[in-house]
Coordinates of C-alpha atoms in Angstrom, one line a residue:
X83 CA -115.9 -5.9 52.4
X84 CA -113.9 -3.6 55.7
X85 CA -111.0 -5.8 56.8
X86 CA -112.2 -5.2 60.6
X87 CA -115.7 -7.1 58.9
X88 CA -113.4 -9.8 57.5
X89 CA -111.3 -9.8 61.4
X90 CA -115.1 -10.3 62.8
X91 CA -116.4 -13.1 60.6
X92 CA -113.0 -15.7 61.5
X93 CA -113.0 -14.7 64.9
X94 CA -117.1 -14.2 65.6
X95 CA -117.1 -17.9 64.4
X96 CA -114.6 -19.7 65.7
X97 CA -115.5 -18.5 69.4
X98 CA -119.2 -19.9 68.2
X99 CA -117.0 -23.1 67.7
X100 CA -115.7 -23.5 70.8
X101 CA -118.4 -22.7 73.0
X102 CA -121.4 -25.0 70.7
X103 CA -118.4 -27.7 71.1
X104 CA -117.9 -26.9 75.2
X105 CA -121.9 -26.8 75.1
X106 CA -122.4 -30.2 73.9
X107 CA -118.9 -31.8 75.6
X108 CA -120.0 -30.6 79.3
X109 CA -118.3 -31.9 81.6
X110 CA -121.5 -33.6 84.2
X111 CA -119.3 -35.4 86.7
X112 CA -115.6 -34.6 88.7
X113 CA -114.0 -37.2 86.4
X114 CA -115.2 -36.0 83.3
X115 CA -114.0 -32.0 84.7
X116 CA -110.9 -33.2 85.5
X117 CA -109.9 -35.5 82.8
X118 CA -112.5 -36.0 80.2
X119 CA -113.8 -39.7 81.2
X120 CA -110.6 -40.5 80.8
X121 CA -111.3 -42.1 77.3
X122 CA -109.7 -39.5 74.8
X123 CA -108.0 -41.4 71.4
X124 CA -104.6 -40.9 71.2
X125 CA -104.3 -38.7 68.1
X126 CA -106.8 -36.2 69.4
X127 CA -105.3 -36.1 72.8
X128 CA -101.8 -35.6 70.8
X129 CA -103.8 -32.3 68.5
X130 CA -105.2 -31.2 72.1
X131 CA -101.3 -31.5 74.2
X132 CA -100.4 -29.9 71.0
X133 CA -102.5 -26.2 70.9
X134 CA -102.5 -27.1 75.0
X135 CA -98.6 -26.1 75.0
X136 CA -98.2 -24.3 72.1
X137 CA -99.9 -21.1 73.8
X138 CA -99.3 -17.0 72.6
X139 CA -96.0 -17.2 73.7
X140 CA -95.5 -19.9 70.6
X141 CA -97.6 -17.8 67.9
X142 CA -97.3 -14.8 68.8
X143 CA -94.7 -13.6 70.7
X144 CA -91.2 -16.9 69.8
X145 CA -91.1 -15.5 66.4
X146 CA -91.4 -11.5 67.6
X147 CA -88.1 -12.4 70.3
X148 CA -86.4 -14.7 67.8
X149 CA -87.5 -11.9 65.2
X150 CA -85.7 -9.1 67.1
X151 CA -82.8 -11.1 69.4
X152 CA -81.7 -13.6 66.1
X153 CA -79.7 -16.6 66.5
X154 CA -80.1 -15.4 70.5
X155 CA -83.3 -15.4 71.3
X156 CA -83.6 -19.5 69.3
X157 CA -83.3 -20.5 73.3
X158 CA -86.8 -20.5 73.3
X159 CA -87.2 -22.6 70.6
X160 CA -84.4 -25.1 71.3
X161 CA -85.8 -24.9 75.3
X162 CA -89.3 -26.0 74.8
X163 CA -88.8 -28.8 72.1
X164 CA -86.3 -30.6 74.3
X165 CA -88.3 -30.3 77.2
X166 CA -91.6 -32.0 75.6
X167 CA -89.2 -34.8 74.8
X168 CA -88.2 -34.4 78.3
X169 CA -91.7 -34.9 79.7
X170 CA -92.6 -37.1 76.6
X171 CA -89.8 -39.5 77.4
X172 CA -89.2 -39.4 81.2
X173 CA -92.2 -38.4 83.0
X174 CA -95.5 -38.6 81.2
X175 CA -95.7 -42.6 80.8
X176 CA -94.8 -42.8 84.6
X177 CA -97.0 -40.6 86.3
X178 CA -99.8 -42.1 83.6
X179 CA -99.0 -45.7 85.5
X180 CA -99.3 -44.2 88.9
X181 CA -102.8 -43.1 88.1
X182 CA -104.0 -40.3 89.5
X183 CA -105.5 -36.8 88.9
X184 CA -103.3 -34.3 89.2
X185 CA -99.3 -33.6 89.6
X186 CA -99.9 -32.6 93.7
X187 CA -102.0 -35.9 93.5
X188 CA -98.9 -37.6 92.9
X189 CA -96.5 -35.5 94.9
X190 CA -98.9 -36.1 98.2
X191 CA -99.2 -39.6 97.8
X192 CA -95.7 -40.4 96.5
X193 CA -94.1 -38.3 99.5
X194 CA -97.1 -39.7 102.1
X195 CA -97.6 -36.2 103.1
X196 CA -100.2 -33.9 103.0
X197 CA -97.3 -31.1 103.6
X198 CA -96.1 -32.2 100.4
X199 CA -99.5 -31.9 98.7
X200 CA -99.7 -28.5 99.7
X201 CA -96.5 -27.7 99.3
X202 CA -96.9 -28.5 95.2
X203 CA -100.2 -27.2 95.1
X204 CA -98.1 -23.8 95.9
X205 CA -96.0 -24.1 93.4
X206 CA -98.3 -25.6 90.4
X207 CA -100.8 -22.3 91.4
X208 CA -97.7 -19.5 91.1
X209 CA -96.6 -21.5 87.6
X210 CA -100.1 -21.4 86.6
X211 CA -100.5 -18.2 87.3
X212 CA -97.3 -16.7 85.7
X213 CA -98.0 -18.6 83.0
X214 CA -102.1 -17.6 82.4
X215 CA -100.4 -13.6 82.5
X216 CA -98.6 -14.2 79.3
X217 CA -101.3 -16.1 77.4
X218 CA -104.0 -13.2 78.3
X219 CA -101.6 -10.8 78.2
X220 CA -101.2 -12.1 74.0
X221 CA -104.8 -12.7 73.9
X222 CA -105.6 -8.9 74.5
X223 CA -102.8 -8.2 72.2
X224 CA -104.9 -10.1 69.1
X225 CA -107.9 -8.7 69.9
X226 CA -106.9 -5.1 70.8
X227 CA -105.8 -5.1 66.9
X228 CA -108.4 -7.0 65.7
X229 CA -111.5 -5.8 67.3
X230 CA -110.2 -2.1 67.3
X231 CA -110.1 -1.7 71.0
X232 CA -107.5 -1.2 73.8
X233 CA -105.4 -4.0 74.7
X234 CA -107.1 -4.0 78.4
X235 CA -110.8 -4.1 76.7
X236 CA -109.6 -7.4 74.2
X237 CA -107.7 -8.6 77.5
X238 CA -111.2 -8.3 78.9
X239 CA -113.3 -10.3 75.7
X240 CA -110.6 -13.1 76.1
X241 CA -111.1 -13.2 79.7
X242 CA -115.0 -13.7 79.2
X243 CA -114.2 -15.9 76.3
X244 CA -112.1 -18.3 78.3
X245 CA -114.9 -17.7 81.7
X246 CA -117.9 -18.9 78.7
X247 CA -116.3 -22.5 77.4
X248 CA -113.7 -23.4 80.4
X249 CA -115.8 -23.3 83.2
X250 CA -118.9 -24.5 81.5
X251 CA -117.0 -27.8 79.9
X252 CA -114.1 -29.0 82.2
X253 CA -110.7 -31.7 80.7
X254 CA -113.4 -32.5 78.6
X255 CA -115.0 -29.9 76.5
X256 CA -111.3 -28.4 77.1
X257 CA -109.7 -31.3 74.9
X258 CA -112.5 -31.2 72.2
X259 CA -111.9 -27.5 71.5
X260 CA -108.4 -27.0 71.5
X261 CA -109.0 -29.9 68.7
X262 CA -110.4 -27.3 66.9
X263 CA -107.8 -24.6 68.3
X264 CA -105.3 -26.3 67.0
X265 CA -106.6 -26.8 63.0
X266 CA -107.3 -22.9 63.4
X267 CA -103.9 -22.0 64.5
X268 CA -101.2 -24.0 62.5
X269 CA -103.6 -23.1 59.4
X270 CA -103.4 -19.3 60.1
X271 CA -99.4 -19.8 60.4
X272 CA -98.8 -21.3 58.3
X273 CA -100.7 -19.7 55.3
X274 CA -99.2 -16.9 55.6
X275 CA -96.1 -18.1 56.2
X276 CA -95.7 -20.1 52.9
X277 CA -97.5 -16.7 50.7
X278 CA -94.4 -14.6 52.3
X279 CA -91.9 -17.0 51.4
X280 CA -93.0 -17.4 47.9
X281 CA -92.8 -13.6 48.2
X282 CA -89.3 -13.2 49.2
X283 CA -87.4 -16.3 48.2
X284 CA -89.9 -18.1 45.1
X285 CA -89.8 -20.7 47.7
X286 CA -92.7 -23.1 48.5
X287 CA -91.7 -24.5 52.2
X288 CA -90.7 -21.5 54.5
X289 CA -87.8 -23.7 56.3
X290 CA -86.6 -24.2 53.3
X291 CA -87.1 -20.2 52.5
X292 CA -85.0 -19.5 55.2
X293 CA -81.8 -20.7 53.9
X294 CA -82.5 -19.7 50.6
X295 CA -82.1 -16.6 48.3
X296 CA -83.7 -13.3 48.6
X297 CA -85.0 -13.1 45.2
X298 CA -84.9 -9.9 45.3
X299 CA -80.9 -8.7 45.8
X300 CA -79.9 -11.8 45.1
X301 CA -78.3 -13.0 47.5
X302 CA -78.8 -15.7 50.8
X303 CA -82.3 -14.4 52.7
X304 CA -79.7 -14.3 56.1
X305 CA -77.1 -12.9 54.5
X306 CA -79.2 -10.1 53.0
X307 CA -81.1 -9.2 57.0
X308 CA -77.6 -9.5 58.6
X309 CA -76.4 -6.3 56.0
X310 CA -79.7 -4.5 56.7
X311 CA -78.9 -4.8 60.7
X312 CA -75.5 -4.4 60.9
X313 CA -76.1 -0.9 58.8
X314 CA -78.6 0.7 61.4
X315 CA -76.6 -0.7 64.4
X316 CA -78.0 -4.0 65.6
X317 CA -76.1 -7.1 66.1
X318 CA -76.1 -9.1 63.4
X319 CA -79.3 -11.6 63.2
X320 CA -76.9 -14.8 63.2
X321 CA -74.2 -13.4 65.5
X322 CA -73.2 -15.6 68.4
X323 CA -74.2 -15.1 72.3
X324 CA -71.6 -14.0 74.5
X325 CA -72.8 -15.3 77.8
X326 CA -72.8 -19.2 76.7
X327 CA -73.7 -19.4 80.3
X328 CA -76.9 -17.7 80.5
X329 CA -77.7 -18.8 77.2
X330 CA -77.4 -23.1 78.5
X331 CA -79.4 -22.3 82.1
X332 CA -81.9 -20.5 79.8
X333 CA -82.7 -23.2 78.1
X334 CA -82.1 -26.0 80.6
X335 CA -84.2 -24.0 82.2
X336 CA -86.9 -23.8 79.6
X337 CA -86.2 -27.6 79.2
X338 CA -87.1 -28.9 82.4
X339 CA -89.4 -26.0 82.9
X340 CA -91.3 -27.6 80.4
X341 CA -91.6 -30.8 81.5
X342 CA -93.0 -30.1 85.0
X343 CA -96.1 -27.7 83.1
X344 CA -99.2 -29.1 85.2
X345 CA -101.3 -28.5 82.9
X346 CA -99.7 -30.6 80.0
X347 CA -98.9 -33.1 82.3
X348 CA -102.8 -33.3 83.1
X349 CA -103.5 -34.3 79.5
X350 CA -102.0 -37.5 79.9
X351 CA -104.3 -38.7 82.4
X352 CA -107.0 -38.0 79.8
X353 CA -106.2 -41.7 78.0
X354 CA -106.7 -45.0 78.5
X355 CA -103.9 -46.5 78.7
X356 CA -99.9 -46.0 79.2
X357 CA -99.2 -47.2 75.9
X358 CA -102.0 -44.6 74.4
X359 CA -99.4 -41.6 76.8
X360 CA -96.6 -42.9 75.0
X361 CA -99.0 -42.3 71.6
X362 CA -100.2 -39.1 72.5
X363 CA -96.6 -37.5 73.5
X364 CA -95.7 -39.1 70.1
X365 CA -98.1 -37.5 67.8
X366 CA -98.1 -34.4 70.1
X367 CA -94.5 -34.0 69.3
X368 CA -95.8 -34.0 65.5
X369 CA -98.4 -31.5 65.4
X370 CA -95.8 -29.4 67.3
X371 CA -92.6 -29.9 64.7
X372 CA -94.4 -28.0 62.1
X373 CA -95.5 -24.5 63.7
X374 CA -92.2 -25.1 65.6
X375 CA -90.4 -25.5 61.8
X376 CA -91.8 -22.7 60.7
X377 CA -91.3 -20.2 63.4
X378 CA -87.3 -19.1 62.2
X379 CA -88.9 -18.1 59.1
X380 CA -91.6 -16.6 60.2
X381 CA -89.4 -14.7 62.6
X382 CA -86.4 -13.9 59.9
X383 CA -89.4 -13.3 57.6
X384 CA -91.0 -10.5 59.6
X385 CA -87.9 -8.9 60.5
X386 CA -87.0 -8.0 57.2
X387 CA -90.3 -7.0 55.6
X388 CA -90.5 -4.6 59.0
X389 CA -87.1 -2.8 57.7
X390 CA -87.8 -2.1 53.9
X391 CA -91.0 -1.3 55.2
X392 CA -89.0 1.8 57.3
X393 CA -85.7 1.5 54.7
X394 CA -87.5 0.5 50.9
X395 CA -84.4 2.4 49.2
X396 CA -82.3 0.6 51.5
X397 CA -80.6 1.3 55.7
X398 CA -78.3 3.6 54.2
X399 CA -80.9 5.7 52.4
X400 CA -83.6 7.8 53.7
X401 CA -86.3 6.5 55.7
X402 CA -90.1 6.6 54.9
X403 CA -92.2 10.2 55.4
X404 CA -94.4 9.4 58.9
X405 CA -97.4 10.9 56.6
X406 CA -96.8 7.8 54.2
X407 CA -96.5 5.1 56.3
X408 CA -98.5 2.2 55.4
X409 CA -102.1 1.4 56.5
X410 CA -101.1 -1.3 58.4
X411 CA -99.5 1.0 60.8
X412 CA -101.1 3.2 61.5
X413 CA -103.8 0.1 62.2
X414 CA -101.8 -1.1 65.7
X415 CA -100.6 2.6 66.4
X416 CA -104.7 2.6 67.5
X417 CA -103.6 0.2 69.7
X418 CA -100.7 1.8 71.0
X419 CA -98.6 -1.3 71.0
X420 CA -96.6 0.5 68.2
X421 CA -95.4 4.5 69.3
X422 CA -94.2 7.4 66.8
X423 CA -91.8 9.8 68.3
X424 CA -90.2 12.4 65.6
X425 CA -87.3 13.3 67.6
X426 CA -85.1 15.5 64.8
X427 CA -88.2 17.0 63.7
X428 CA -87.8 16.0 59.9
X429 CA -91.0 14.0 59.7
X430 CA -89.5 10.3 58.7
X431 CA -89.6 7.4 60.6
X432 CA -86.0 6.8 62.1
X433 CA -85.7 2.9 63.0
X434 CA -82.0 1.8 64.4
X435 CA -80.3 0.6 67.2
X436 CA -80.1 4.0 70.1
X437 CA -76.7 2.8 71.1
X438 CA -73.2 4.6 72.2
X439 CA -71.6 2.3 69.5
X440 CA -73.8 3.7 67.0
X441 CA -74.0 7.4 68.3
X442 CA -71.4 8.6 66.0
X443 CA -73.1 7.6 62.7
X444 CA -76.6 8.8 63.8
X445 CA -75.4 12.1 64.4
X446 CA -73.7 12.2 60.5
X447 CA -77.0 11.8 59.2
X448 CA -78.9 13.9 61.7
X449 CA -80.4 11.0 63.8
X450 CA -81.4 11.9 67.6
X451 CA -82.9 8.8 68.1
X452 CA -84.8 5.8 67.9
X453 CA -88.7 7.1 67.0
X454 CA -90.6 4.1 65.9
X455 CA -91.2 1.4 69.0
X456 CA -92.5 -1.6 68.1
X457 CA -93.9 -4.5 70.2
X458 CA -92.4 -7.8 70.2
X459 CA -96.3 -9.3 70.3
X460 CA -97.2 -7.7 67.6
X461 CA -94.4 -9.1 65.1
X462 CA -97.0 -12.3 63.8
X463 CA -99.8 -10.9 63.7
X464 CA -99.2 -8.0 61.6
X465 CA -97.0 -9.9 59.0
X466 CA -100.1 -10.8 56.4
X467 CA -100.0 -7.0 57.0
X468 CA -96.7 -5.8 56.3
X469 CA -96.8 -8.5 53.4
X470 CA -99.7 -7.0 51.7
X471 CA -101.6 -10.2 51.8
X472 CA -105.2 -10.6 51.1
X473 CA -107.8 -9.6 54.1
X474 CA -109.1 -12.9 54.6
X475 CA -105.6 -14.3 55.3
X476 CA -105.0 -11.3 57.6
X477 CA -108.5 -12.1 59.7
X478 CA -107.3 -16.1 59.9
X479 CA -104.1 -15.1 62.1
X480 CA -106.5 -13.4 63.8
X481 CA -108.5 -16.3 64.6
X482 CA -105.2 -18.4 65.0
X483 CA -103.7 -16.1 67.5
X484 CA -106.8 -16.1 69.6
X485 CA -106.7 -19.9 69.1
X486 CA -103.8 -20.1 70.5
X487 CA -103.5 -18.3 73.6
X488 CA -107.2 -19.2 74.9
X489 CA -106.2 -22.8 74.0
X490 CA -103.8 -22.4 76.8
X491 CA -104.9 -20.1 78.7
X492 CA -108.1 -23.0 79.6
X493 CA -105.5 -25.7 79.6
X494 CA -103.8 -23.6 82.8
X495 CA -106.8 -22.5 84.5
X496 CA -108.1 -25.9 84.4
X497 CA -105.0 -26.6 86.6
X498 CA -105.4 -23.9 88.8
X499 CA -109.0 -25.5 89.6
X500 CA -107.8 -28.4 89.8
X501 CA -105.5 -27.9 92.5
X502 CA -107.9 -25.9 94.2
X503 CA -110.8 -28.0 94.3
X504 CA -109.5 -31.6 94.2
X505 CA -106.0 -31.1 96.4
X506 CA -106.6 -28.3 98.2
X507 CA -110.0 -28.4 99.1
X508 CA -110.9 -32.6 98.5
X509 CA -107.3 -33.7 99.7
X510 CA -106.8 -31.0 102.8
X511 CA -109.4 -29.1 103.6
X512 CA -113.0 -31.4 103.2
X513 CA -112.2 -34.9 102.3
X514 CA -115.5 -36.5 102.7
X515 CA -117.1 -33.0 100.1
X516 CA -119.6 -34.6 96.9
X517 CA -119.2 -35.1 93.8
X518 CA -121.3 -31.5 92.8
X519 CA -119.9 -29.8 95.9
X520 CA -115.8 -30.7 94.4
X521 CA -117.4 -29.5 90.8
X522 CA -119.0 -26.3 91.9
X523 CA -115.9 -25.4 94.1
X524 CA -113.6 -26.1 90.4
X525 CA -115.5 -24.0 88.6
X526 CA -115.8 -21.1 91.3
X527 CA -111.6 -21.2 91.4
X528 CA -111.2 -21.2 87.9
X529 CA -113.7 -17.9 87.9
X530 CA -111.2 -16.1 90.1
X531 CA -108.3 -17.4 88.6
X532 CA -109.4 -15.1 85.1
X533 CA -110.3 -12.7 87.5
X534 CA -106.7 -12.6 89.4
X535 CA -104.5 -13.5 85.3
X536 CA -107.0 -10.7 83.5
X537 CA -106.2 -8.2 86.5
X538 CA -102.3 -9.0 86.2
X539 CA -102.3 -9.4 82.2
X540 CA -103.3 -5.9 82.4
X541 CA -99.8 -5.0 83.9
X542 CA -97.9 -8.0 82.7
X543 CA -93.7 -8.0 83.7
X544 CA -92.6 -9.0 80.2
X545 CA -93.9 -9.5 76.6
X546 CA -96.0 -13.2 76.1
X547 CA -93.3 -14.9 75.7
X548 CA -90.7 -13.8 78.5
X549 CA -93.7 -13.4 80.5
X550 CA -93.9 -17.3 79.6
X551 CA -90.5 -18.0 80.8
X552 CA -90.6 -16.8 84.0
X553 CA -93.4 -19.1 84.3
X554 CA -91.2 -22.1 83.0
X555 CA -88.5 -21.0 85.7
X556 CA -90.4 -21.5 88.1
X557 CA -92.5 -24.8 87.1
X558 CA -88.6 -25.6 86.7
X559 CA -87.2 -25.1 90.0
X560 CA -90.3 -26.6 91.7
X561 CA -92.4 -29.0 90.9
X562 CA -90.0 -31.1 87.5
X563 CA -87.1 -31.9 90.5
X564 CA -89.8 -33.4 92.7
X565 CA -91.4 -35.3 89.3
X566 CA -87.9 -36.8 88.8
X567 CA -87.3 -37.7 92.2
X568 CA -90.3 -39.0 92.8
X569 CA -90.1 -42.0 90.7
X570 CA -86.3 -42.6 89.8
X571 CA -85.3 -42.3 93.9
X572 CA -86.9 -44.3 96.5
X573 CA -84.5 -42.5 98.9
X574 CA -86.3 -39.2 98.8
X575 CA -88.8 -38.9 101.6
X576 CA -91.1 -36.2 102.9
X577 CA -89.1 -33.5 104.3
X578 CA -86.4 -33.8 101.7
X579 CA -88.8 -33.6 98.8
X580 CA -90.9 -31.0 101.0
X581 CA -87.5 -29.0 101.5
X582 CA -86.1 -29.6 98.4
X583 CA -89.6 -27.9 96.7
X584 CA -89.7 -25.0 99.1
X585 CA -85.8 -23.9 99.1
X586 CA -86.0 -24.3 94.8
X587 CA -89.8 -22.1 94.6
X588 CA -88.8 -19.3 96.9
X589 CA -85.0 -19.0 95.9
X590 CA -86.3 -18.8 92.0
X591 CA -89.1 -16.3 92.6
X592 CA -87.1 -13.9 95.0
X593 CA -84.8 -13.7 92.2
X594 CA -87.1 -13.3 89.7
X595 CA -89.1 -10.5 92.3
X596 CA -85.7 -8.5 92.4
X597 CA -85.5 -7.2 88.9
X598 CA -89.0 -8.2 87.7
X599 CA -90.9 -6.1 91.3
X600 CA -91.8 -7.9 94.2
X601 CA -95.2 -10.5 93.1
X602 CA -95.2 -9.0 89.7
X603 CA -96.4 -4.8 90.9
X604 CA -94.5 -2.3 89.2
X605 CA -92.2 -0.1 90.6
X606 CA -91.2 -2.6 93.3
X607 CA -88.1 -3.9 91.8
X608 CA -84.9 -3.9 93.8
X609 CA -82.9 -4.2 90.8
X610 CA -83.5 -2.4 87.5
X611 CA -83.6 -5.7 84.9
X612 CA -80.5 -5.3 82.8
X613 CA -77.2 -7.9 82.3
X614 CA -74.9 -5.2 84.8
X615 CA -76.9 -6.1 87.5
X616 CA -77.2 -9.8 87.3
X617 CA -75.9 -12.2 89.7
X618 CA -72.7 -14.2 87.8
X619 CA -74.2 -12.7 84.6
X620 CA -77.7 -14.4 85.1
X621 CA -80.7 -13.4 83.9
X622 CA -84.2 -13.4 86.1
X623 CA -85.5 -15.7 82.6
X624 CA -82.7 -18.5 83.0
X625 CA -82.5 -18.8 87.3
X626 CA -85.1 -21.7 86.8
X627 CA -82.0 -24.1 86.2
X628 CA -80.2 -22.8 89.4
X629 CA -83.1 -22.8 91.3
X630 CA -83.6 -27.2 89.7
X631 CA -80.0 -27.8 91.0
X632 CA -80.7 -26.1 94.3
X633 CA -84.3 -28.0 94.6
X634 CA -82.7 -31.2 94.1
X635 CA -79.1 -30.7 96.3
X636 CA -81.4 -29.5 99.1
X637 CA -83.9 -32.3 98.7
X638 CA -81.1 -34.8 98.9
X639 CA -79.2 -33.8 101.4
X640 CA -82.1 -33.5 104.3
X641 CA -83.3 -36.9 102.9
X642 CA -79.4 -38.8 103.5
X643 CA -79.5 -37.5 107.0
X644 CA -83.4 -38.2 107.9
X645 CA -85.3 -41.6 107.7
X646 CA -85.8 -43.3 104.8
X647 CA -89.3 -43.9 103.4
X648 CA -91.5 -46.4 103.9
X649 CA -91.0 -50.0 102.0
X650 CA -94.4 -49.9 100.7
X651 CA -93.4 -46.4 99.2
X652 CA -90.2 -48.1 98.0
X653 CA -92.7 -50.8 96.4
X654 CA -95.0 -47.7 94.7
X655 CA -91.6 -46.3 92.8
X656 CA -90.4 -49.8 92.1
X657 CA -94.2 -50.2 90.7
X658 CA -93.9 -47.0 88.3
X659 CA -90.8 -47.2 87.0
X660 CA -91.9 -50.2 84.9
X661 CA -95.2 -48.1 83.1
X662 CA -97.1 -51.3 81.8
X663 CA -100.8 -52.2 82.1
X664 CA -102.3 -49.0 84.3
X665 CA -105.4 -49.0 84.1
X666 CA -108.0 -45.9 84.8
X667 CA -106.8 -42.5 86.4
X668 CA -108.6 -43.1 90.0
X669 CA -110.0 -40.5 92.5
X670 CA -108.8 -40.4 96.1

């Protein structure tokens, strides 16, 4: 059986399962569409939350970025994991006690202002749409290889599949679909990792294999990797980071951005009680840890496998002939995500760090530039092929990568649609809209969001994980501070909250657009996105933490010089701080 046929069996089979679940769990009311009826078991909700949170960025792109950047890019791992702990400890139980459907619901009622609700809707939509771009990009990468189509066509196919089960099922269908998707993605991620760990280190558990001896060379795996990349002009894989400020701000931006993600927060409204919200958070952390403990090993082993594929006799010997390149390179070249250009005409593939510091050594070897461009987002998906694993493993990871991208995309699209239909239309424009009309508006807005995300996914502002990091920065600067102040400060009033959210959102998006293009339109950036141009050495990916500080500062300053919130709002804040005895989630 051909590899394409195997891929089709895994991918089409998993899609059939997702759509069947969506039909079985079709939402028949707004409560089922928004919060799955409020009766999801904590273990299932934990599994669905893990799938919702572990997106294409986690499955596909995070390991790719760590693989390329080594220790320097471990910030993705630290920031996302730490952020989930913040979410579980500081926000989830309290928001569940409040008992509304959505984040703008909480902000609008806590800050007793329709203006605050509208600003929250704008922040949520901007962050979520940016996040969806990353998911659709990742889905396009996976589809393009495993269905042997262009990345744009892969993206369109992904959009159609998401439309079929997310628009139909709402939160009820998405919840049970995400449980199935978690099982698919975690099996797909760990099985290839176990095979590769056994190949390289004779160790069954990949996290242990990362710190074990490389079987072929007899030295520790990380030491071997350092030696190989150093010889090709790259910074040591385990090297420290020079710009500590940017690293700290980036990690912090990911952490508080995670805690402000609306599509994850809304999951804690799907359980019956506050205690169940806490248990859901704990179970989700367990399910997330399985992948996140494996990712660094997958990244390191993928990088070593790639280098030894190009330089089978070692980095000081000749590279392989392009005509003799392995099949996996040929397969990925068809997608345009691997490109080769023979700059020195020797017919061999030179893969190295083409920098001025390495120019002398490159000239000695007759090299005229790096000749192989490998998209970071493909390394995890290509890993089984690089390691010559069986065809069914390749098919399995295809299904897993798509499950990761589609599960999070569905959750984000639901957050966008609920913000438009529930918070914007019913909350501000037409409070008397019928339940049937609200459900129709939710589905239409989700369809529009899919179209917008698909278009932007064809021209993303970065790799999947980098695009997602921008969304986290926007959420960190706008949504997280408002939620924290709403829960823990009785003094913040509506004027302070609105001014804070706007200050955080505008400062962060403007800084991002300066370097990545206005509204992410290619060719519109004011500055080239290089460290030399960053203000105070702060990357656009890291600015969310600064935006959050601006938000907090402005909110407290404005609140200090304006009136105190009404007494009943202060009493509400006091009651929300004690997360006990909450009933079911309620509508307006």
